XYZ file of C-alpha atoms in Angstrom:
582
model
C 0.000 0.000 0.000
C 1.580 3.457 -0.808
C 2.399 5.316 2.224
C 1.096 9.366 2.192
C 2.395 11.488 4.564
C -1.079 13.039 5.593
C -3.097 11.799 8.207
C -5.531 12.836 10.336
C -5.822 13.660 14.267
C -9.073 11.722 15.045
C -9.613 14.044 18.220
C -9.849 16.807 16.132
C -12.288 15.908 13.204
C -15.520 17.362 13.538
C -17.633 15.731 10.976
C -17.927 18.424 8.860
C -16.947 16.882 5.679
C -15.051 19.868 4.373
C -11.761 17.342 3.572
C -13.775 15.390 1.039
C -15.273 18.178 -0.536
C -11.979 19.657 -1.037
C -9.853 16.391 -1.799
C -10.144 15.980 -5.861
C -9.978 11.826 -5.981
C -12.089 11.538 -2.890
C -9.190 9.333 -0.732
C -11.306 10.159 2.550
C -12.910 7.430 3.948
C -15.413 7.639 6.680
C -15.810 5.133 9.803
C -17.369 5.328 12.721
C -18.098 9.513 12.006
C -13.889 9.650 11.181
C -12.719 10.906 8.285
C -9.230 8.678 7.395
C -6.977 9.147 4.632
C -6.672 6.295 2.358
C -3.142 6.030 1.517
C -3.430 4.025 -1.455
C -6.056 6.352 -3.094
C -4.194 10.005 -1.900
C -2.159 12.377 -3.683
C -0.656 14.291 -1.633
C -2.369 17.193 -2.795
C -2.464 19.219 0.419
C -6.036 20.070 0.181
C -7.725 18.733 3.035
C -4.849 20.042 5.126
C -5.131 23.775 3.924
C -8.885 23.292 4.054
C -10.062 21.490 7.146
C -11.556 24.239 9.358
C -10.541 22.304 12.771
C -6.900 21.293 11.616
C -7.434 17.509 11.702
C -5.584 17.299 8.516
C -2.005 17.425 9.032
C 1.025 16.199 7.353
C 4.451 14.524 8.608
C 6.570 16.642 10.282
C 10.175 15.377 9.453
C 12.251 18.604 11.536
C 13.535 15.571 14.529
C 14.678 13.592 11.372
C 16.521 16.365 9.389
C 18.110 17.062 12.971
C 19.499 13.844 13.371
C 20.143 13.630 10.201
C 22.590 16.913 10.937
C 23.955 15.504 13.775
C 24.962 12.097 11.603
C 26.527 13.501 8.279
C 29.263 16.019 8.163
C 28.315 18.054 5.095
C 23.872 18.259 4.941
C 23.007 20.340 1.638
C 19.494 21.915 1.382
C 17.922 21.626 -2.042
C 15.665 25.183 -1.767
C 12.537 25.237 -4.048
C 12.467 28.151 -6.273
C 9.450 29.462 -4.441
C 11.597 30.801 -1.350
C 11.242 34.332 -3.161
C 7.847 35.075 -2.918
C 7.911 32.822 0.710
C 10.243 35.103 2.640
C 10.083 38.203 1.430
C 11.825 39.620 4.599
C 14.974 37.918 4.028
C 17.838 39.051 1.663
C 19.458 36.008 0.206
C 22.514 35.971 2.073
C 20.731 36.282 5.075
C 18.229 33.393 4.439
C 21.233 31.051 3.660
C 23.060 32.590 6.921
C 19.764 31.578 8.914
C 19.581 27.882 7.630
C 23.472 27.579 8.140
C 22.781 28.446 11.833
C 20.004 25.388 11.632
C 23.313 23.382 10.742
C 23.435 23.125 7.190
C 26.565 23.391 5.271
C 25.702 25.122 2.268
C 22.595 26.082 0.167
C 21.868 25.062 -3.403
C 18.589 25.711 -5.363
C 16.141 22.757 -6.517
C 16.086 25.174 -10.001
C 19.805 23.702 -11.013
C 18.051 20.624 -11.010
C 14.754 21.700 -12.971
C 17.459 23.636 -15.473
C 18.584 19.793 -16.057
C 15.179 18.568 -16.682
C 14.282 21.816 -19.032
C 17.577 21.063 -21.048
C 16.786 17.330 -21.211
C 12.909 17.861 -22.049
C 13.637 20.600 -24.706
C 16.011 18.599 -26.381
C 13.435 15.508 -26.738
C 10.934 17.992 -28.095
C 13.169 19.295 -30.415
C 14.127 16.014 -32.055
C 10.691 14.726 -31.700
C 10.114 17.898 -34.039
C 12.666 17.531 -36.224
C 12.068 13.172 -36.777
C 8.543 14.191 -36.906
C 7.977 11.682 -34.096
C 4.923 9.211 -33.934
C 4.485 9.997 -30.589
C 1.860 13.351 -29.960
C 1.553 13.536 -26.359
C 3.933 14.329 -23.851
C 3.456 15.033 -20.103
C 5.779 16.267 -17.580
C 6.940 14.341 -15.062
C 8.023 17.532 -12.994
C 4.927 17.395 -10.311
C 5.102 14.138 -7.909
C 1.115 14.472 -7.156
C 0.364 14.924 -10.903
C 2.527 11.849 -11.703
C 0.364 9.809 -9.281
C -2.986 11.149 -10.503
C -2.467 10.145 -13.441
C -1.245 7.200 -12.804
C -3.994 6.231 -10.811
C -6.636 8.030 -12.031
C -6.235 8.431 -16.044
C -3.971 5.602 -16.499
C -4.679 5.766 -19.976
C -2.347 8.806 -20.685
C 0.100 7.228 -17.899
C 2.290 5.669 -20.881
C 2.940 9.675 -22.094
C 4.263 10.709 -18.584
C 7.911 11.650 -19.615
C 10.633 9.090 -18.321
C 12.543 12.232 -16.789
C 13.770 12.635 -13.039
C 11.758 15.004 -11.253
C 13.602 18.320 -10.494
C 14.183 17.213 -7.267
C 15.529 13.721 -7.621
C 17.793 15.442 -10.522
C 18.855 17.928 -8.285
C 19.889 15.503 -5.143
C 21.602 13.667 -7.739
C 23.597 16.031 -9.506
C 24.726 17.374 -5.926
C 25.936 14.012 -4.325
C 27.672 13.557 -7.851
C 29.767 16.616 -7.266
C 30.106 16.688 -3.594
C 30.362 13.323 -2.833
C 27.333 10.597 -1.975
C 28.230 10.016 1.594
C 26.301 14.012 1.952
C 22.762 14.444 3.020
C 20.125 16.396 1.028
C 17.202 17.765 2.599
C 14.692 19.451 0.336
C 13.035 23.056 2.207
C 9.892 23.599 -0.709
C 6.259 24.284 -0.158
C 4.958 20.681 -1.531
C 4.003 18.005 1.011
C 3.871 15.558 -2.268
C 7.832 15.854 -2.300
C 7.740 13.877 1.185
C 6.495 10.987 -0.975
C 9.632 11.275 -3.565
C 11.879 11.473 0.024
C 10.275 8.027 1.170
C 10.962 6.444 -2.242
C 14.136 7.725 -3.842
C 17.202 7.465 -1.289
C 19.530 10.173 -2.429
C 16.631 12.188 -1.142
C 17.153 12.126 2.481
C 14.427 14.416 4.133
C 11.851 17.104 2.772
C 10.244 19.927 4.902
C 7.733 22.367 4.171
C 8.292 26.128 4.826
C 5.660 25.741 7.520
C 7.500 23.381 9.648
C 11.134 25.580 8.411
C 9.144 28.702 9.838
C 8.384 26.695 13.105
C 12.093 25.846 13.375
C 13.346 29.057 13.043
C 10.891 30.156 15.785
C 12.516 27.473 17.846
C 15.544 28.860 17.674
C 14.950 32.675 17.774
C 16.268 32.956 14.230
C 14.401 35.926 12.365
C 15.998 38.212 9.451
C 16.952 40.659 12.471
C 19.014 38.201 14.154
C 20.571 37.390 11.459
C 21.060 40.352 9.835
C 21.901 40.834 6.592
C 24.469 38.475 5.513
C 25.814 40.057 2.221
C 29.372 40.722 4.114
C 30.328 36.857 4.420
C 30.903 35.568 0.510
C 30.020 32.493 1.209
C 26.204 32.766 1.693
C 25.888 31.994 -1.368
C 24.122 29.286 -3.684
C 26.168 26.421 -4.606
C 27.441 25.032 -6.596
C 25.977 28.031 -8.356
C 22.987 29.757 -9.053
C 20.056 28.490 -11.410
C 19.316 30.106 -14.520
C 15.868 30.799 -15.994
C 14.358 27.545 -14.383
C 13.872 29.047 -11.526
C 10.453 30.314 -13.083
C 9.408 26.302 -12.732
C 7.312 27.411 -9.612
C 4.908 29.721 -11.363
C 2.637 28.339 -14.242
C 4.441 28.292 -17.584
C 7.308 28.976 -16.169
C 9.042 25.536 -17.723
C 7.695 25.891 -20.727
C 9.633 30.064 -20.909
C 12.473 28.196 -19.798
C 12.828 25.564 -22.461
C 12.254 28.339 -25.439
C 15.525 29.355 -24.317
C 17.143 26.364 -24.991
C 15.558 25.492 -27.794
C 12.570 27.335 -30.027
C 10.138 24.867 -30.732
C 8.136 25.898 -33.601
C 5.966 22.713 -34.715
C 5.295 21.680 -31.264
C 2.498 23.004 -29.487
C 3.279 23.706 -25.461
C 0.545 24.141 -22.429
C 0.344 24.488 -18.771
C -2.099 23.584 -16.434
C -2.680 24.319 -12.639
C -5.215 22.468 -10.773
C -6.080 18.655 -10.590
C -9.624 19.673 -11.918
C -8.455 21.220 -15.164
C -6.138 18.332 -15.990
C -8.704 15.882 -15.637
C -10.658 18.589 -17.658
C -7.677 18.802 -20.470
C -7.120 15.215 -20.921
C -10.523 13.821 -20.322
C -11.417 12.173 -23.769
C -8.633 13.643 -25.428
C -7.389 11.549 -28.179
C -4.320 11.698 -29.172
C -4.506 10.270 -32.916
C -6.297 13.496 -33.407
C -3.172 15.287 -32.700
C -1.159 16.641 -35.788
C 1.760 17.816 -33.806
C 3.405 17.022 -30.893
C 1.565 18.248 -27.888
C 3.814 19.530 -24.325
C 1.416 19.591 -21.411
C 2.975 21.209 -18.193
C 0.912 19.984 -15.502
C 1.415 21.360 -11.759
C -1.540 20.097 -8.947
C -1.245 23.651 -7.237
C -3.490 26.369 -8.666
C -0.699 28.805 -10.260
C 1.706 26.262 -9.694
C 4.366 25.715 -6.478
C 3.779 29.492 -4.845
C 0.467 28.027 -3.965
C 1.891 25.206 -2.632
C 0.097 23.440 0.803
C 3.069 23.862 2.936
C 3.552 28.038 2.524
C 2.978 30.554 4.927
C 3.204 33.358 3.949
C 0.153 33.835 1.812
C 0.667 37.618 -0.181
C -1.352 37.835 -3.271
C -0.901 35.319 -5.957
C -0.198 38.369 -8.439
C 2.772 39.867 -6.195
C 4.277 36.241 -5.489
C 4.346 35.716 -9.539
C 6.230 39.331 -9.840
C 8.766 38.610 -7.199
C 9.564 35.325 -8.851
C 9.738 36.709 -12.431
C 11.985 39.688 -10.944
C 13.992 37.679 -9.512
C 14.560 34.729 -12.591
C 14.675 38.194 -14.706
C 18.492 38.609 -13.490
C 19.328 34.763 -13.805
C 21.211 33.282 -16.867
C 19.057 32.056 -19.976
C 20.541 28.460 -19.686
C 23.517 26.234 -17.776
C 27.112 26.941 -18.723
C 28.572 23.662 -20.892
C 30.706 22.675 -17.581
C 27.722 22.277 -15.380
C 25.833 20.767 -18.298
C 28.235 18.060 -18.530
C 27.826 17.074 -14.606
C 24.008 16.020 -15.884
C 23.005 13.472 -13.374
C 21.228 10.161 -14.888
C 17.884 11.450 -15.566
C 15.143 8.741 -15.955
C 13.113 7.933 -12.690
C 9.759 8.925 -12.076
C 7.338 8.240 -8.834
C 5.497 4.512 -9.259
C 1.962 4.461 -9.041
C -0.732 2.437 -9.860
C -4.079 2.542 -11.583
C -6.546 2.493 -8.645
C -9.875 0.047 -9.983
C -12.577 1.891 -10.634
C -16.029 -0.106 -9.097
C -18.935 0.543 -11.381
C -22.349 0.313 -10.191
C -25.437 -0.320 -11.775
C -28.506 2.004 -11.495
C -30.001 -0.791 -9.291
C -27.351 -0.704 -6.997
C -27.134 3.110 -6.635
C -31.296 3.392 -6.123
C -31.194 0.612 -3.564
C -28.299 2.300 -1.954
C -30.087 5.863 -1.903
C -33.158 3.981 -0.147
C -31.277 3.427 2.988
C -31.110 6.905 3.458
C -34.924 7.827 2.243
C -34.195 8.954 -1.190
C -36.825 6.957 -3.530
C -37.096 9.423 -6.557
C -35.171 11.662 -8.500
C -36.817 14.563 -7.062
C -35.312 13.538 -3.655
C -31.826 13.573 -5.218
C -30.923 17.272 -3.656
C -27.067 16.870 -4.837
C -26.460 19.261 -1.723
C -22.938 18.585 -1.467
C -23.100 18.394 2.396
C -21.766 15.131 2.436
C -18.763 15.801 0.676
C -19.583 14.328 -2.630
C -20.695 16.225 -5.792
C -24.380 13.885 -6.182
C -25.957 12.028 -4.599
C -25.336 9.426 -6.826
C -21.147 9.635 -5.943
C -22.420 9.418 -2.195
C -24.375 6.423 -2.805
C -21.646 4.951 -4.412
C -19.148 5.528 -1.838
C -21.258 3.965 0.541
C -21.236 0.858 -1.877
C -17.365 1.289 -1.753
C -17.971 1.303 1.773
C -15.968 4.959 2.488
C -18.784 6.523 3.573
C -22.203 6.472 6.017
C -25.477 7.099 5.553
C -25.131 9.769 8.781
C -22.989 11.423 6.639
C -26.326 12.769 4.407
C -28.033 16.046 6.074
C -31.197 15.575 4.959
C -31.313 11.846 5.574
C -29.908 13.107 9.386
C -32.942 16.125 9.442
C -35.589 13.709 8.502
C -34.242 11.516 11.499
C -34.520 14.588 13.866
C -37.839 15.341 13.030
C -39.011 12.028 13.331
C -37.929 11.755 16.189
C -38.928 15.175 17.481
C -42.319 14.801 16.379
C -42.664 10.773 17.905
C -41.674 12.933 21.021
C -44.541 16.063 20.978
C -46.672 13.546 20.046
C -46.261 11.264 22.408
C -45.988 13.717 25.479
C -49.350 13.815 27.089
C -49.808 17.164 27.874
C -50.699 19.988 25.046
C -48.084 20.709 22.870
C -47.387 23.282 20.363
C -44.944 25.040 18.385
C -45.215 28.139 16.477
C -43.093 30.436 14.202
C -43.138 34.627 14.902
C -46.332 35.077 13.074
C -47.791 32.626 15.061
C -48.294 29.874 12.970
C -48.038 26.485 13.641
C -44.724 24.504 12.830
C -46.268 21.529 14.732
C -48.487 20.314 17.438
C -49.515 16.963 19.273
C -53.320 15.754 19.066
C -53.429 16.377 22.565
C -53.598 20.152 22.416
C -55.730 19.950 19.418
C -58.292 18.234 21.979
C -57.643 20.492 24.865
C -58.585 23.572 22.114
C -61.663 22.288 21.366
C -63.789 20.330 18.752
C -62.990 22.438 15.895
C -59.107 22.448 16.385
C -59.564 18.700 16.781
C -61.098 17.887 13.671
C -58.782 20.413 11.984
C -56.082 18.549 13.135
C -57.529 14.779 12.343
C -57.608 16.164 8.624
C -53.928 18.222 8.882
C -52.012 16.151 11.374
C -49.286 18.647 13.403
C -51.566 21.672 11.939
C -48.425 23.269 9.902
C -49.218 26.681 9.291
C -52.380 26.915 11.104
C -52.297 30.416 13.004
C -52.657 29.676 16.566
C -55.472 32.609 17.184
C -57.772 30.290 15.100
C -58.630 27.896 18.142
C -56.552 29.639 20.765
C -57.399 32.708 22.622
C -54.045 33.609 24.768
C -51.936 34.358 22.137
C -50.992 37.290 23.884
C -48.585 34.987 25.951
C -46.631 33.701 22.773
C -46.009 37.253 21.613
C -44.590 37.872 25.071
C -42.123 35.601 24.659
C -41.228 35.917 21.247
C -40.613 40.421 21.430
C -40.308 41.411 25.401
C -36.875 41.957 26.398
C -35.701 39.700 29.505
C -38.823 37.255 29.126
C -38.208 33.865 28.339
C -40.559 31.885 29.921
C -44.501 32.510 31.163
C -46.164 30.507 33.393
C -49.660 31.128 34.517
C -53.217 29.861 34.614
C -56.100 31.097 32.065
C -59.108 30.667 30.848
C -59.624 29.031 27.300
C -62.815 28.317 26.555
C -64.754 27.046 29.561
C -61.757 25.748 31.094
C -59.193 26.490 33.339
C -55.404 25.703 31.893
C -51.904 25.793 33.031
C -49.560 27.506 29.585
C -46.126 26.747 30.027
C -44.802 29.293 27.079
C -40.934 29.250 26.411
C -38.712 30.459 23.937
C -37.079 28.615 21.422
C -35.206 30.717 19.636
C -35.690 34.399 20.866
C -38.086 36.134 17.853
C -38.398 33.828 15.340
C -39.812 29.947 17.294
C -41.832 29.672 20.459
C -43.277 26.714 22.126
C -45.895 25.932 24.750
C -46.778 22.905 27.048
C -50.425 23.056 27.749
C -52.441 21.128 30.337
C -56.100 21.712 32.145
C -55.624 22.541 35.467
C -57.097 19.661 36.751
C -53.979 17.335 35.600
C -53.224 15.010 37.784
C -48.761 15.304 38.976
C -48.226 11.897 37.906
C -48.855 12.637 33.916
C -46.419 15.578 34.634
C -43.808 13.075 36.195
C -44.390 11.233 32.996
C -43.779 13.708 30.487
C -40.028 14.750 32.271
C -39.867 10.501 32.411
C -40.508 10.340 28.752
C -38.797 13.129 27.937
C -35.580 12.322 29.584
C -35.495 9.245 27.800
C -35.496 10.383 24.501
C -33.004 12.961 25.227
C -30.710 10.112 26.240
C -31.587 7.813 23.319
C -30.774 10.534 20.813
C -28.311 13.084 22.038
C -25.583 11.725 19.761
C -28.477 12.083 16.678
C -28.625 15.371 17.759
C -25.097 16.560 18.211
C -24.599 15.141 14.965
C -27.176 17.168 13.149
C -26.009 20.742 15.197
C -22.180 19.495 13.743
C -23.621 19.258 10.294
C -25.878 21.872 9.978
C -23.069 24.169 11.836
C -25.442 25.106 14.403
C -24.942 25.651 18.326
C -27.838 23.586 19.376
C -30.728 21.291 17.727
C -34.231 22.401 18.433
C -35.066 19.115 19.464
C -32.652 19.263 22.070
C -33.814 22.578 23.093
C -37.343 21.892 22.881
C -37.086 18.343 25.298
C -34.665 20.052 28.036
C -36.562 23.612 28.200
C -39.972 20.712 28.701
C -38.589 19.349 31.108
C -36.646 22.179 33.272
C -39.770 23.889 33.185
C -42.079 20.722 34.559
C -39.363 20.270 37.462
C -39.547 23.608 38.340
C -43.297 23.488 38.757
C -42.945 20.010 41.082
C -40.665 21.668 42.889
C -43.152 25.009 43.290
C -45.505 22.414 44.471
C-alpha cells in the first residue's frame, strides 16, 4: 500500500466533511463519524490540510529527522525550491542562507539547477521529436510528484505519455551528491508536502520539509531576518554550486515551458500548462491523441498557479505579487547552464510509481437501492447538496457501496431523522403541545392540544395532522402569551393559569429561539402530577436515546444547538420547576 504522509488527528475531526469536498480523488474514507486518509487512493495534494476548518488534517513533520540527520553527516546540503522568493520576502538572500546555516546546514543550493537539467533534457526531446517528426503526440511532464500519481492512478490511460525524466528534485539531489560526494545528506526546504512521498521512495533524497515546519524551526531557535542580519558581508552565503538560470520560473505556471524556449525554439510543437487537478482531468478527459497533428507539451502542476500556492507556505501575499517577485527575480538569472555544469548532468530517468486504482462501477439498481437506505426513492429527492462531501448524490451512494462513507454522513437523511424523532416525542408527550413560528403559525403540534382547544381544532387537526401553518389565534385565545415571549426583552418563559374556553389551563410558554420559534406545554388545570412526572420521564429518555443524533445534526448543519434538544430540556426544566413550586 503506498504510504502518504497526511493523516488525520481523530480528536480533532468534527464531521464536517469539508476534507472530502476539497480532496479531488475523494481518498477520505469515513468510519465510525472519522474521516481517514486512504493512503493508497491520496495524492498528496495538500487540500484537506489547507482546508479542514478544525486542523485535523495534518502532514508529517520530518524537523527531529533532518536534525538527526545533521547531527549524523558532516556536510547536509538543502535543495531550496524556487518558491523561497515570494515565501520570505523579509529575508535578503545571504541572510536566508546565513539563517539555515545556523540550523546546521553546510551550504545552500537551489532545486532550479536541477529543474534547469530537466528543461535542457525535455527541450532537447521535443526538439528532435520535431525535427524526426515523431509518432508519438503527447507528452506530459513528469516535474509534479502528485500529478505523476494522478495520473497514474486516475487516467492511467495517458500514464504511458508521462515523460521518463527525473523530477527536479531527484535530478537535483543527484547532480549534488555527484559533485560533492554521496556520503552528503540532502534535505529538500519547498512548499509541496507531495515531495515527502519522492523522500520516502528515492534514497539520495534524504528528508523534505515544508516552509511551515522551516518557519516553526526558526521560531525554535529565535532565528528571524533581524538576528541574522543581513548576511551580504560573508561571501560564502551563497548558492552552490551556483545559481540556477531561468528555471527558476518552474514554480509559477508556464514557467518551464519560458524556460525551455531558451534552450531550444520549438516551432511545430504546441506547449501548455495547467494548474489544478480539476483542469487536468478537464484537459485530458477524452482527449485523443490520434487526433493530434503535432506534438503536444502539457505542463501539468496540482497547485493552482503552480508551487507558490503550494500546501506547505505561509506566507500567503497575493498570488499576483508572489508571480512578480519570482519573475523579478529569474529576470536577473542566466538564460541556460554553462557547458561545464551541463556536462555534470546526473542520470535522468526515474519517475514516482503508481498504480491505476480500480474503478467499481455500479449499476442504477445498486445506486437506487443504496439511496433507499437513506430515504431517497425518486429523483426529485436527489438534492445533490454537497453536504456530504460528494458532488451527487449518486457519488455518495456509491461511496457507501465502496464502503468509504455512512449514511449519517447525508443532512437531509440526518434532518428527517430529527424530526421524526422530534415529532414521535410532541406527540407522544401527554400534555398539550405546540410550536409556532413569529407570526404565530403552527410549525407543529400533538393531538393532545388539538383536543384540549376544542372540537374544531380537533377535527382540523384529524384532517392536517401537526396543523403546519395553522395560526394559533384560530382555536386559541391567549396568544398574547406567545407574543410575550417571542418580542419582550428579559422574558423567556410565562407561566400562569387562564381561561380558554370554559376551562381552566396551566400555559407553560418558552422560547425557542428568541423572535423567530416559540413553544408551549399546555395542560387543564385539573392534571393530575403523575402525567407531569411522565412527560419529564418520557422526555428524559429520549433525550438520552438521541443526544448523539442530535449533536450530529447541530455538527452538520453548523449550528450551536438542535431544536429538538432545546425543545425536550426547556420541557422538562420547566415541569421540574413546577414540582418543585408544588
Amino acid at each position: 500500500m503506498t504510504l502518504t504522509p497526511v493523516y488525520t488527528q481523530k480528536t480533532e475531526c468534527q464531521d464536517c466533511y469539508k476534507c472530502i469536498r476539497s480532496c479531488p480523488v475523494k481518498a477520505i474514507r469515513v468510519k465510525d463519524s472519522h474521516a481517514i486518509v486512504m493512503g493508497g487512493r491520496c495524492i498528496a495534494c495538500g487540500r484537506c490540510v489547507t482546508h479542514c476548518p478544525s486542523h485535523a488534517k495534518r502532514y508529517r513533520n520530518d524537523i527531529d529527522e533532518v536534525k538527526a540527520l545533521l547531527s549524523r553527516k558532516k556536510k547536509v546540503i538543502v535543495s531550496l525550491g524556487p518558491s523561497f522568493i515570494s515565501e520570505f520576502p523579509d529575508f535578503t538572500i545571504p541572510s536566508l542562507i546565513a539563517a539555515l546555516k545556523k540550523l546546521g546546514f553546510s551550504d545552500i543550493s537551489e532545486s532550479a539547477l536541477g529543474a534547469d537539467f530537466v528543461t535542457a533534457t525535455m527541450s532537447s526531446l521535443l526538439a528532435k521529436a520535431e525535427a524526426d517528426h515523431s509518432s508519438q503526440k503527447l507528452y506530459i511532464s513528469s516535474i509534479c510528484p502528485t500529478v505523476v500519481e494522478y495520473i497514474k492512478h486516475y487516467m492511467s490511460d495517458y500514464a504511458p505519455y508521462i515523460t521518463d525524466i527525473s523530477s527536479p528534485l531527484l535530478t537535483h539531489a543527484r547532480y549534488l551528491r555527484k559533485v560533492y560526494g554521496n556520503d552528503i545528506g540532502v534535505v529538500f526546504i519547498g512548499p509541496c508536502i507531495a515531495k515527502k512521498r519522492e523522500a520516502d521512495i528515492w534514497e539520495e533524497i534524504d528528508n523534505v520539509i515544508t516552509y511551515r515546519e522551516l518557519r516553526k524551526w526558526f521560531d525554535a531557535e529565535g532565528i528571524t531576518a533581524k538576528t541574522v542580519g543581513d548576511g551580504s558581508s560573508d561571501p560564502r552565503n551563497t548558492f552552490v554550486p551556483r545559481r540556477a538560470s531561468k528555471s527558476e520560473l518552474y514554480c509559477i505556471e508556464g514557467g518551464m515551458i519560458e524556460a525551455m524556449h531558451k534552450y531550444n525554439h520549438l516551432t511545430h510543437v504546441k506547449l501548455l500548462s495547467v494548474s489544478g487537478i480539476e483542469g487536468i482531468k478537464e484537459t485530458l478527459s477524452g482527449l485523443d491523441v490520434n487526433e493530434l497533428d503535432e506534438p503536444l507539451f502539457l505542463e501539468l502542476h496540482s497547485c493552482y498557479g503552480s508551487c507558490i500556492s503550494g500546501p506547505g507556505n505561509v506566507y500567503k501575499r497575493p498570488l499576483a505579487m508572489r508571480k512578480i517577485d519570482t519573475i523579478n527575480f529569474a529576470r536577473s538569472a542566466d538564460d541556460v547552464l554553462d557547458q561545464k555544469t551541463l556536462r555534470d548532468i546526473p542520470d535522468m530517468t526515474g519517475v514516482l510509481p503508481a498504480y491505476p486504482i480500480k474503478q467499481h462501477t455500479y449499476t442504477d439498481k445498486q445506486i437506487n437501492a443504496a439511496l433507499n437506505t437513506i430515504g431517497k426513492y425518486s429523483k426529485e429527492e436527489e438534492l445533490n447538496c454537497a453536504g456530504c462531501g460528494y458532488e451527487t448524490c449518486r457519488h455518495f451512494a456509491a461511496a457507501m457501496l465502496d464502503g468509504i462513507a455512512e449514511k449519517t454522513m447525508c443532512i437531509s437523511y440526518m434532518r428527517k431523522i430529527a424530526q421524526k424523532k422530534a415529532n414521535a416525542l410532541v406527540a407522544a408527550i401527554p400534555s398539550g403541545v405546540v410550536i409556532a413560528d413569529k407570526n404565530l403559525d403552527i410549525i407543529d403540534c400533538n393531538k393532545n392540544f388539538a383536543t384540549l382547544m376544542g372540537d374544531a381544532a380537533l377535527q382540523a387537526y384529524l384532517k392536517n395532522p401537526g396543523m403546519e401553518k395553522t395560526n394559533l389565534s384560530t382555536f386559541c385565545q391567549n396568544i398574547g402569551l406567545f407574543n410575550s415571549v417571542l418580542y419582550k426583552k428579559g422574558i423567556d418563559v410565562i407561566e400562569k393559569d387562564v381561561e380558554e374556553g370554559k376551562k381552566i389551563m396551566h400555559f407553560s410558554v418558552f422560547i425557542i429561539q428568541k423572535g423567530e420559534i416559540v413553544a408551549a406545554v399546555i395542560d387543564d388545570i385539573t392534571t393530575p402530577m403523575l402525567q407531569k412526572k411522565q412527560t419529564i420521564t418520557q422526555a428524559r429518555k429520549v433525550i438520552e436515546k438521541n443526544l448523539s443524533v442530535v449533536q450530529k445534526i447541530a455538527f452538520l448543519l453548523g449550528e450551536n444547538a438542535a431544536e429538538t434538544e432545546s425543545i425536550l430540556n426547556s420541557v422538562i426544566k420547566l415541569y421540574e420547576k413546577t414540582d418543585n413550586n408544588v
